[in-house]
mmCIF file of C-alpha atoms and ligand atoms in Angstrom:
data_model
loop_
_atom_site.group_PDB
_atom_site.id
_atom_site.type_symbol
_atom_site.label_atom_id
_atom_site.label_comp_id
_atom_site.label_asym_id
_atom_site.label_seq_id
_atom_site.Cartn_x
_atom_site.Cartn_y
_atom_site.Cartn_z
ATOM 1 C CA MET A 20 16.512 9.914 -9.809
ATOM 2 C CA VAL A 21 14.671 10.815 -6.619
ATOM 3 C CA THR A 22 15.888 9.528 -3.244
ATOM 4 C CA ILE A 23 12.869 8.494 -1.198
ATOM 5 C CA PRO A 24 13.492 8.623 2.567
ATOM 6 C CA THR A 25 12.631 5.688 4.816
ATOM 7 C CA VAL A 26 11.082 5.109 8.240
ATOM 8 C CA THR A 27 11.721 2.115 10.479
ATOM 9 C CA LEU A 28 8.926 -0.444 10.822
ATOM 10 C CA ASN A 29 8.175 -2.174 14.143
ATOM 11 C CA ASP A 30 10.260 -5.156 12.952
ATOM 12 C CA GLY A 31 13.310 -2.989 12.170
ATOM 13 C CA THR A 32 12.834 -2.825 8.383
ATOM 14 C CA ALA A 33 13.780 0.425 6.634
ATOM 15 C CA PHE A 34 10.550 1.242 4.807
ATOM 16 C CA PRO A 35 10.152 3.898 2.079
ATOM 17 C CA GLN A 36 7.955 6.887 2.874
ATOM 18 C CA LEU A 37 6.444 6.572 -0.623
ATOM 19 C CA GLY A 38 5.948 3.534 -2.853
ATOM 20 C CA PHE A 39 4.621 2.503 -6.250
ATOM 21 C CA GLY A 40 1.145 1.070 -6.922
ATOM 22 C CA THR A 41 0.887 -1.464 -9.732
ATOM 23 C CA TYR A 42 -2.835 -2.195 -10.045
ATOM 24 C CA LYS A 43 -3.668 -2.431 -13.795
ATOM 25 C CA LEU A 44 -0.005 -2.606 -14.842
ATOM 26 C CA GLN A 45 0.166 -5.832 -16.812
ATOM 27 C CA GLY A 46 1.944 -7.338 -19.808
ATOM 28 C CA GLU A 47 5.113 -5.921 -21.357
ATOM 29 C CA ASP A 48 3.845 -2.347 -21.049
ATOM 30 C CA GLY A 49 3.223 -2.975 -17.365
ATOM 31 C CA THR A 50 6.676 -4.454 -16.850
ATOM 32 C CA GLN A 51 8.277 -1.468 -18.569
ATOM 33 C CA ALA A 52 6.257 0.958 -16.439
ATOM 34 C CA ILE A 53 7.465 -0.775 -13.271
ATOM 35 C CA VAL A 54 11.098 -0.774 -14.488
ATOM 36 C CA SER A 55 10.802 2.932 -15.207
ATOM 37 C CA ALA A 56 9.441 3.559 -11.694
ATOM 38 C CA ILE A 57 12.407 1.710 -10.172
ATOM 39 C CA GLU A 58 14.812 3.699 -12.367
ATOM 40 C CA GLY A 59 13.059 6.861 -11.165
ATOM 41 C CA GLY A 60 13.818 6.005 -7.540
ATOM 42 C CA TYR A 61 10.881 3.930 -6.237
ATOM 43 C CA ARG A 62 11.998 1.094 -3.968
ATOM 44 C CA LEU A 63 8.644 -0.171 -2.595
ATOM 45 C CA LEU A 64 6.412 -2.013 -5.094
ATOM 46 C CA ASP A 65 2.793 -2.933 -4.329
ATOM 47 C CA SER A 66 1.329 -6.015 -6.008
ATOM 48 C CA ALA A 67 -1.326 -8.617 -5.140
ATOM 49 C CA VAL A 68 -2.422 -12.023 -6.368
ATOM 50 C CA ASN A 69 -5.653 -10.390 -7.500
ATOM 51 C CA TYR A 70 -3.838 -7.792 -9.656
ATOM 52 C CA GLU A 71 -2.652 -10.727 -11.797
ATOM 53 C CA ASN A 72 0.706 -9.024 -12.312
ATOM 54 C CA GLU A 73 3.121 -10.751 -9.924
ATOM 55 C CA THR A 74 4.955 -12.142 -12.965
ATOM 56 C CA GLU A 75 5.401 -8.642 -14.370
ATOM 57 C CA VAL A 76 6.554 -7.259 -11.008
ATOM 58 C CA GLY A 77 9.125 -10.056 -10.627
ATOM 59 C CA GLU A 78 10.375 -9.520 -14.169
ATOM 60 C CA ALA A 79 10.751 -5.769 -13.564
ATOM 61 C CA VAL A 80 12.698 -6.481 -10.364
ATOM 62 C CA ARG A 81 15.104 -8.726 -12.257
ATOM 63 C CA ARG A 82 15.528 -6.243 -15.117
ATOM 64 C CA SER A 83 16.281 -3.466 -12.640
ATOM 65 C CA GLY A 84 19.379 -5.311 -11.418
ATOM 66 C CA ILE A 85 18.900 -3.986 -7.875
ATOM 67 C CA ARG A 86 16.725 -6.670 -6.294
ATOM 68 C CA ASP A 87 18.361 -6.224 -2.876
ATOM 69 C CA GLU A 88 17.361 -2.552 -2.725
ATOM 70 C CA LEU A 89 13.693 -3.268 -3.417
ATOM 71 C CA LEU A 90 10.781 -4.143 -1.149
ATOM 72 C CA VAL A 91 8.236 -6.249 -3.013
ATOM 73 C CA THR A 92 4.725 -6.428 -1.575
ATOM 74 C CA THR A 93 2.088 -8.990 -2.435
ATOM 75 C CA LYS A 94 -1.202 -9.933 -0.761
ATOM 76 C CA VAL A 95 -3.106 -13.068 0.198
ATOM 77 C CA PRO A 96 -6.481 -13.068 -1.585
ATOM 78 C CA GLY A 97 -9.698 -13.881 0.275
ATOM 79 C CA ARG A 98 -10.022 -17.285 -1.356
ATOM 80 C CA ASP A 99 -6.701 -18.346 0.207
ATOM 81 C CA HIS A 100 -7.524 -17.467 3.824
ATOM 82 C CA GLY A 101 -6.649 -20.212 6.318
ATOM 83 C CA TYR A 102 -3.342 -21.570 7.638
ATOM 84 C CA ASP A 103 -2.539 -24.206 4.998
ATOM 85 C CA GLU A 104 -4.092 -22.171 2.204
ATOM 86 C CA THR A 105 -1.873 -19.178 3.029
ATOM 87 C CA GLN A 106 1.242 -21.343 3.178
ATOM 88 C CA ARG A 107 0.387 -22.575 -0.332
ATOM 89 C CA SER A 108 -0.629 -19.132 -1.592
ATOM 90 C CA ALA A 109 2.689 -17.587 -0.521
ATOM 91 C CA ARG A 110 4.661 -20.266 -2.360
ATOM 92 C CA ALA A 111 2.550 -19.782 -5.486
ATOM 93 C CA SER A 112 3.176 -16.021 -5.298
ATOM 94 C CA LEU A 113 6.917 -16.632 -4.923
ATOM 95 C CA ASP A 114 6.806 -18.856 -8.013
ATOM 96 C CA ARG A 115 5.027 -16.212 -10.065
ATOM 97 C CA LEU A 116 7.324 -13.458 -8.784
ATOM 98 C CA GLY A 117 10.374 -15.641 -9.408
ATOM 99 C CA LEU A 118 11.816 -14.410 -6.100
ATOM 100 C CA ASP A 119 12.928 -16.205 -2.962
ATOM 101 C CA ARG A 120 11.295 -13.753 -0.573
ATOM 102 C CA ILE A 121 8.157 -11.622 -0.330
ATOM 103 C CA ASP A 122 9.446 -8.501 1.423
ATOM 104 C CA LEU A 123 6.045 -7.348 2.677
ATOM 105 C CA TYR A 124 3.165 -9.809 2.831
ATOM 106 C CA LEU A 125 -0.343 -8.471 3.493
ATOM 107 C CA ILE A 126 -3.834 -9.905 3.996
ATOM 108 C CA HIS A 127 -5.638 -8.130 1.144
ATOM 109 C CA TRP A 128 -9.100 -7.884 2.767
ATOM 110 C CA PRO A 129 -10.187 -9.211 6.178
ATOM 111 C CA ASN A 130 -13.436 -10.808 4.930
ATOM 112 C CA PRO A 131 -14.995 -10.926 8.409
ATOM 113 C CA SER A 132 -17.876 -13.222 7.436
ATOM 114 C CA VAL A 133 -15.293 -15.912 6.546
ATOM 115 C CA ASP A 134 -13.529 -15.238 9.877
ATOM 116 C CA ARG A 135 -10.186 -16.825 8.999
ATOM 117 C CA TYR A 136 -7.912 -13.786 9.068
ATOM 118 C CA VAL A 137 -6.318 -14.705 12.399
ATOM 119 C CA GLU A 138 -5.172 -18.143 11.178
ATOM 120 C CA THR A 139 -4.072 -16.495 7.929
ATOM 121 C CA PHE A 140 -1.900 -14.111 9.933
ATOM 122 C CA ARG A 141 -0.501 -17.041 11.971
ATOM 123 C CA ALA A 142 0.648 -18.655 8.713
ATOM 124 C CA MET A 143 2.303 -15.392 7.692
ATOM 125 C CA ILE A 144 4.175 -15.219 11.002
ATOM 126 C CA ASP A 145 5.482 -18.747 10.354
ATOM 127 C CA LEU A 146 6.433 -17.828 6.782
ATOM 128 C CA GLN A 147 8.383 -14.908 8.227
ATOM 129 C CA ARG A 148 10.114 -17.221 10.734
ATOM 130 C CA ASP A 149 11.040 -19.535 7.843
ATOM 131 C CA GLY A 150 12.535 -16.682 5.811
ATOM 132 C CA LEU A 151 10.021 -16.703 2.953
ATOM 133 C CA VAL A 152 8.542 -13.392 4.062
ATOM 134 C CA GLY A 153 10.238 -10.229 5.320
ATOM 135 C CA SER A 154 7.562 -8.126 7.035
ATOM 136 C CA VAL A 155 4.007 -9.208 7.877
ATOM 137 C CA GLY A 156 1.086 -6.828 7.634
ATOM 138 C CA VAL A 157 -2.547 -6.426 6.729
ATOM 139 C CA SER A 158 -4.741 -4.319 4.488
ATOM 140 C CA ASN A 159 -8.194 -2.877 5.017
ATOM 141 C CA PHE A 160 -8.241 -3.805 8.716
ATOM 142 C CA THR A 161 -10.326 -1.853 11.228
ATOM 143 C CA GLU A 162 -9.136 -1.048 14.741
ATOM 144 C CA ALA A 163 -11.167 -3.960 16.152
ATOM 145 C CA MET A 164 -9.653 -6.408 13.655
ATOM 146 C CA LEU A 165 -6.126 -5.170 14.389
ATOM 147 C CA ALA A 166 -6.720 -5.489 18.128
ATOM 148 C CA ARG A 167 -7.917 -9.060 17.667
ATOM 149 C CA VAL A 168 -4.924 -10.090 15.566
ATOM 150 C CA ILE A 169 -2.516 -8.555 18.085
ATOM 151 C CA ASP A 170 -4.335 -10.170 21.005
ATOM 152 C CA GLU A 171 -4.619 -13.653 19.498
ATOM 153 C CA THR A 172 -1.183 -13.930 17.865
ATOM 154 C CA GLY A 173 0.980 -11.676 20.031
ATOM 155 C CA VAL A 174 2.382 -10.088 16.863
ATOM 156 C CA THR A 175 1.573 -6.534 15.782
ATOM 157 C CA PRO A 176 1.281 -6.149 11.994
ATOM 158 C CA ALA A 177 4.051 -3.913 10.661
ATOM 159 C CA VAL A 178 1.745 -2.199 8.154
ATOM 160 C CA ASN A 179 -1.970 -1.630 7.543
ATOM 161 C CA GLN A 180 -2.602 -0.578 3.937
ATOM 162 C CA VAL A 181 -5.925 1.254 3.784
ATOM 163 C CA GLU A 182 -7.938 3.628 1.644
ATOM 164 C CA MET A 183 -6.658 7.103 2.442
ATOM 165 C CA HIS A 184 -6.766 10.415 0.580
ATOM 166 C CA PRO A 185 -7.962 13.926 1.421
ATOM 167 C CA TYR A 186 -11.590 12.824 0.988
ATOM 168 C CA PHE A 187 -10.988 10.063 3.575
ATOM 169 C CA PRO A 188 -8.120 11.042 5.912
ATOM 170 C CA GLN A 189 -8.521 8.113 8.357
ATOM 171 C CA GLN A 190 -7.794 10.207 11.447
ATOM 172 C CA ALA A 191 -8.992 7.709 14.082
ATOM 173 C CA LEU A 192 -7.334 4.711 12.459
ATOM 174 C CA ARG A 193 -4.044 6.601 12.102
ATOM 175 C CA ALA A 194 -4.121 7.430 15.795
ATOM 176 C CA PHE A 195 -4.612 3.733 16.600
ATOM 177 C CA HIS A 196 -1.707 2.841 14.285
ATOM 178 C CA ALA A 197 0.540 5.424 15.960
ATOM 179 C CA ALA A 198 -0.326 4.072 19.412
ATOM 180 C CA HIS A 199 0.570 0.507 18.357
ATOM 181 C CA GLY A 200 3.570 1.119 16.091
ATOM 182 C CA ILE A 201 1.775 0.150 12.876
ATOM 183 C CA ARG A 202 2.809 1.979 9.685
ATOM 184 C CA THR A 203 -0.084 3.370 7.640
ATOM 185 C CA GLU A 204 0.062 2.857 3.873
ATOM 186 C CA SER A 205 -2.401 4.826 1.706
ATOM 187 C CA TRP A 206 -4.081 3.109 -1.243
ATOM 188 C CA SER A 207 -5.686 5.260 -3.954
ATOM 189 C CA PRO A 208 -3.691 8.149 -2.463
ATOM 190 C CA LEU A 209 -4.753 10.436 -5.337
ATOM 191 C CA ALA A 210 -8.355 9.283 -4.902
ATOM 192 C CA ARG A 211 -7.780 7.466 -8.193
ATOM 193 C CA ARG A 212 -7.635 10.927 -9.710
ATOM 194 C CA SER A 213 -11.351 11.789 -9.443
ATOM 195 C CA GLU A 214 -11.807 15.564 -9.068
ATOM 196 C CA LEU A 215 -9.330 15.754 -6.174
ATOM 197 C CA LEU A 216 -6.583 17.334 -8.272
ATOM 198 C CA THR A 217 -8.871 20.186 -9.347
ATOM 199 C CA GLU A 218 -9.993 21.081 -5.796
ATOM 200 C CA GLN A 219 -9.290 24.765 -5.077
ATOM 201 C CA VAL A 220 -7.607 24.130 -1.736
ATOM 202 C CA VAL A 221 -5.249 21.555 -3.260
ATOM 203 C CA ASN A 222 -4.339 23.979 -6.043
ATOM 204 C CA ASP A 223 -3.811 26.842 -3.587
ATOM 205 C CA VAL A 224 -1.490 24.768 -1.399
ATOM 206 C CA ALA A 225 0.393 23.537 -4.467
ATOM 207 C CA ALA A 226 0.823 27.094 -5.809
ATOM 208 C CA ALA A 227 2.142 28.300 -2.438
ATOM 209 C CA HIS A 228 5.018 25.816 -2.744
ATOM 210 C CA GLY A 229 5.523 25.932 -6.504
ATOM 211 C CA VAL A 230 4.576 22.252 -6.861
ATOM 212 C CA THR A 231 1.810 20.369 -8.687
ATOM 213 C CA PRO A 232 -1.530 19.442 -7.056
ATOM 214 C CA THR A 233 -0.467 15.792 -7.116
ATOM 215 C CA GLN A 234 2.740 16.608 -5.252
ATOM 216 C CA ALA A 235 0.827 18.630 -2.649
ATOM 217 C CA VAL A 236 -1.511 15.677 -2.012
ATOM 218 C CA LEU A 237 1.303 13.137 -1.757
ATOM 219 C CA ARG A 238 3.234 15.393 0.636
ATOM 220 C CA TRP A 239 0.052 15.642 2.761
ATOM 221 C CA HIS A 240 0.166 11.818 3.100
ATOM 222 C CA THR A 241 3.822 11.645 4.062
ATOM 223 C CA GLN A 242 3.525 14.449 6.622
ATOM 224 C CA LEU A 243 0.583 12.638 8.217
ATOM 225 C CA GLY A 244 2.874 9.639 8.693
ATOM 226 C CA SER A 245 1.527 7.460 5.897
ATOM 227 C CA THR A 246 3.304 5.861 2.942
ATOM 228 C CA PRO A 247 1.277 6.617 -0.223
ATOM 229 C CA ILE A 248 1.596 4.200 -3.147
ATOM 230 C CA PRO A 249 0.511 6.223 -6.205
ATOM 231 C CA LYS A 250 0.196 4.315 -9.456
ATOM 232 C CA SER A 251 1.139 5.819 -12.794
ATOM 233 C CA ALA A 252 1.875 4.182 -16.106
ATOM 234 C CA THR A 253 3.599 7.388 -17.253
ATOM 235 C CA PRO A 254 7.331 7.878 -16.497
ATOM 236 C CA ALA A 255 7.067 11.682 -16.196
ATOM 237 C CA ARG A 256 4.214 11.360 -13.701
ATOM 238 C CA GLN A 257 6.116 8.682 -11.771
ATOM 239 C CA ILE A 258 8.973 11.152 -11.263
ATOM 240 C CA GLU A 259 6.580 13.972 -10.373
ATOM 241 C CA ASN A 260 4.865 11.767 -7.786
ATOM 242 C CA ALA A 261 8.098 10.673 -6.124
ATOM 243 C CA ASP A 262 9.608 14.158 -5.945
ATOM 244 C CA VAL A 263 7.753 15.393 -2.853
ATOM 245 C CA PHE A 264 10.428 15.586 -0.170
ATOM 246 C CA GLY A 265 11.886 19.001 -1.008
ATOM 247 C CA PHE A 266 9.111 21.116 0.554
ATOM 248 C CA THR A 267 7.033 21.071 3.743
ATOM 249 C CA LEU A 268 3.347 21.899 4.168
ATOM 250 C CA THR A 269 2.354 23.993 7.165
ATOM 251 C CA ASP A 270 -0.003 22.599 9.801
ATOM 252 C CA ASP A 271 -2.700 24.936 8.489
ATOM 253 C CA GLU A 272 -2.216 23.665 4.947
ATOM 254 C CA ILE A 273 -2.447 20.065 6.101
ATOM 255 C CA ALA A 274 -5.631 20.885 8.021
ATOM 256 C CA ALA A 275 -7.092 22.687 4.996
ATOM 257 C CA VAL A 276 -6.476 19.689 2.730
ATOM 258 C CA SER A 277 -7.927 17.339 5.386
ATOM 259 C CA GLY A 278 -10.998 19.596 5.357
ATOM 260 C CA LEU A 279 -11.976 17.960 2.060
ATOM 261 C CA GLU A 280 -13.116 14.912 4.057
ATOM 262 C CA ARG A 281 -16.379 13.466 2.786
ATOM 263 C CA GLY A 282 -15.955 9.676 2.941
ATOM 264 C CA ARG A 283 -14.794 6.640 0.993
ATOM 265 C CA LEU A 284 -14.521 6.708 -2.811
ATOM 266 C CA TRP A 285 -16.796 3.678 -3.122
ATOM 267 C CA ASP A 286 -18.365 1.225 -0.717
ATOM 268 C CA GLY A 287 -15.058 -0.253 0.486
ATOM 269 C CA ASP A 288 -16.026 -0.606 4.150
ATOM 270 C CA PRO A 289 -14.003 -3.595 5.450
ATOM 271 C CA ASP A 290 -16.809 -4.560 7.836
ATOM 272 C CA THR A 291 -19.062 -5.296 4.865
ATOM 273 C CA HIS A 292 -17.028 -5.306 1.632
ATOM 274 C CA GLU A 293 -15.377 -8.671 0.939
ATOM 275 C CA GLU A 294 -13.086 -9.790 -1.867
ATOM 276 C CA MET A 295 -12.118 -13.326 -2.767
HETATM 277 N N1 NAP B 28 -5.187 -2.880 -0.630
HETATM 278 C C1 NAP B 28 -6.197 -2.550 -1.407
HETATM 279 O O1 NAP B 28 -7.333 -3.003 -1.189
HETATM 280 C C2 NAP B 28 -5.976 -1.608 -2.548
HETATM 281 C C3 NAP B 28 -7.076 -1.029 -3.212
HETATM 282 C C4 NAP B 28 -6.824 -0.138 -4.260
HETATM 283 C C5 NAP B 28 -5.515 0.153 -4.643
HETATM 284 N N2 NAP B 28 -4.461 -0.453 -3.986
HETATM 285 C C6 NAP B 28 -3.048 -0.147 -4.375
HETATM 286 O O2 NAP B 28 -2.888 1.265 -4.349
HETATM 287 C C7 NAP B 28 -2.314 1.674 -5.595
HETATM 288 C C8 NAP B 28 -2.711 3.100 -5.917
HETATM 289 O O3 NAP B 28 -4.125 3.245 -5.970
HETATM 290 P P1 NAP B 28 -4.935 3.445 -7.343
HETATM 291 O O4 NAP B 28 -4.159 2.873 -8.480
HETATM 292 O O5 NAP B 28 -6.301 2.949 -7.080
HETATM 293 O O6 NAP B 28 -5.097 5.028 -7.473
HETATM 294 P P2 NAP B 28 -4.162 6.325 -7.404
HETATM 295 O O7 NAP B 28 -2.736 5.965 -7.288
HETATM 296 O O8 NAP B 28 -4.790 7.210 -6.383
HETATM 297 O O9 NAP B 28 -4.458 6.987 -8.830
HETATM 298 C C9 NAP B 28 -4.009 6.398 -10.020
HETATM 299 C C10 NAP B 28 -4.545 7.233 -11.197
HETATM 300 O O10 NAP B 28 -4.003 8.552 -11.119
HETATM 301 C C11 NAP B 28 -3.348 8.867 -12.332
HETATM 302 N N3 NAP B 28 -2.163 9.660 -11.993
HETATM 303 C C12 NAP B 28 -1.061 9.227 -11.331
HETATM 304 N N4 NAP B 28 -0.175 10.211 -11.185
HETATM 305 C C13 NAP B 28 -0.710 11.305 -11.772
HETATM 306 C C14 NAP B 28 -0.257 12.629 -11.963
HETATM 307 N N5 NAP B 28 0.954 13.032 -11.518
HETATM 308 N N6 NAP B 28 -1.071 13.512 -12.614
HETATM 309 C C15 NAP B 28 -2.277 13.121 -13.068
HETATM 310 N N7 NAP B 28 -2.765 11.871 -12.918
HETATM 311 C C16 NAP B 28 -1.990 10.972 -12.279
HETATM 312 C C17 NAP B 28 -3.002 7.540 -12.966
HETATM 313 O O11 NAP B 28 -3.000 7.639 -14.382
HETATM 314 P P3 NAP B 28 -1.773 7.090 -15.313
HETATM 315 O O12 NAP B 28 -1.436 5.695 -14.855
HETATM 316 O O13 NAP B 28 -2.375 7.116 -16.682
HETATM 317 O O14 NAP B 28 -0.647 8.064 -15.144
HETATM 318 C C18 NAP B 28 -4.170 6.665 -12.521
HETATM 319 O O15 NAP B 28 -5.298 6.862 -13.370
HETATM 320 C C19 NAP B 28 -2.838 0.622 -6.580
HETATM 321 O O16 NAP B 28 -2.130 0.641 -7.802
HETATM 322 C C20 NAP B 28 -2.653 -0.623 -5.767
HETATM 323 O O17 NAP B 28 -1.286 -1.024 -5.790
HETATM 324 C C21 NAP B 28 -4.685 -1.306 -2.954
#
């Protein structure tokens, strides 16, 4: 089992430097994959209402027998934005999870044309006050959206989970996060596989450390101060992906991998892309 180190969030929570993505993990196979990830050492689980697998995540948490060591994430979907809607959505998520607390609660997408993310965040702050939620955060927020939430609620999100991988290193947003004490979380950290793992520079860096291309990419994330949440249905890959804390990339290697920058994987620009 791998021991994944933690960092401290702006609310004092010890937060793993690497977590487990669960998109597409559903049914009994999905539950078993999540149990195997927990057995392999993952302590941060990433779910969402829209992944339709909160039941599986909750079941895996119970089967693991170590609920108190785990941080379970779920996300408010766009259709539940609004104060009362979010209060209801959180309770429905808790029912599906079968848990008494959502450890990290995120706004899945800001949906700026709806313009209800500030009141959604206010509801999350109250859910946190009432003990139903541990940490409050957001996902897919731009600097301007983060600044507005901080300004209008007085609370700085603990986490912003965003698209990040060597093709889209998010340099400016990470600098904003660092200045405000917001932890970056990387979704699709392996660029959902694509051709990233066959890139020459990734393979050269991996070979220099005797690790796999996947491990080199995930170490790049952690050294840039982000928590990647790779998803794998395969136990051997889960272990490979978590075992990235025994080597250190040089600054030049990190810069070389960041040199792959070319843009988002798909048109997931939070100013225009909306999800309900
Ligand atoms: N907030 C958001 O809007 C948002 C958006 C997208 C994703 N997410 C979250 O981020 C998580 C991760 O992103 P993702 O699932 O899109 O992509 P990802 O983690 O970048 O890539 C997952 C893919 O890589 C493969 N893979 C994993 N480890 C591997 C390894 N060691 N060697 C070779 N292939 C490997 C997996 O295949 P196998 O499963 O077959 O091993 C799967 O096809 C999601 O599961 C979800 O929790 C959030």
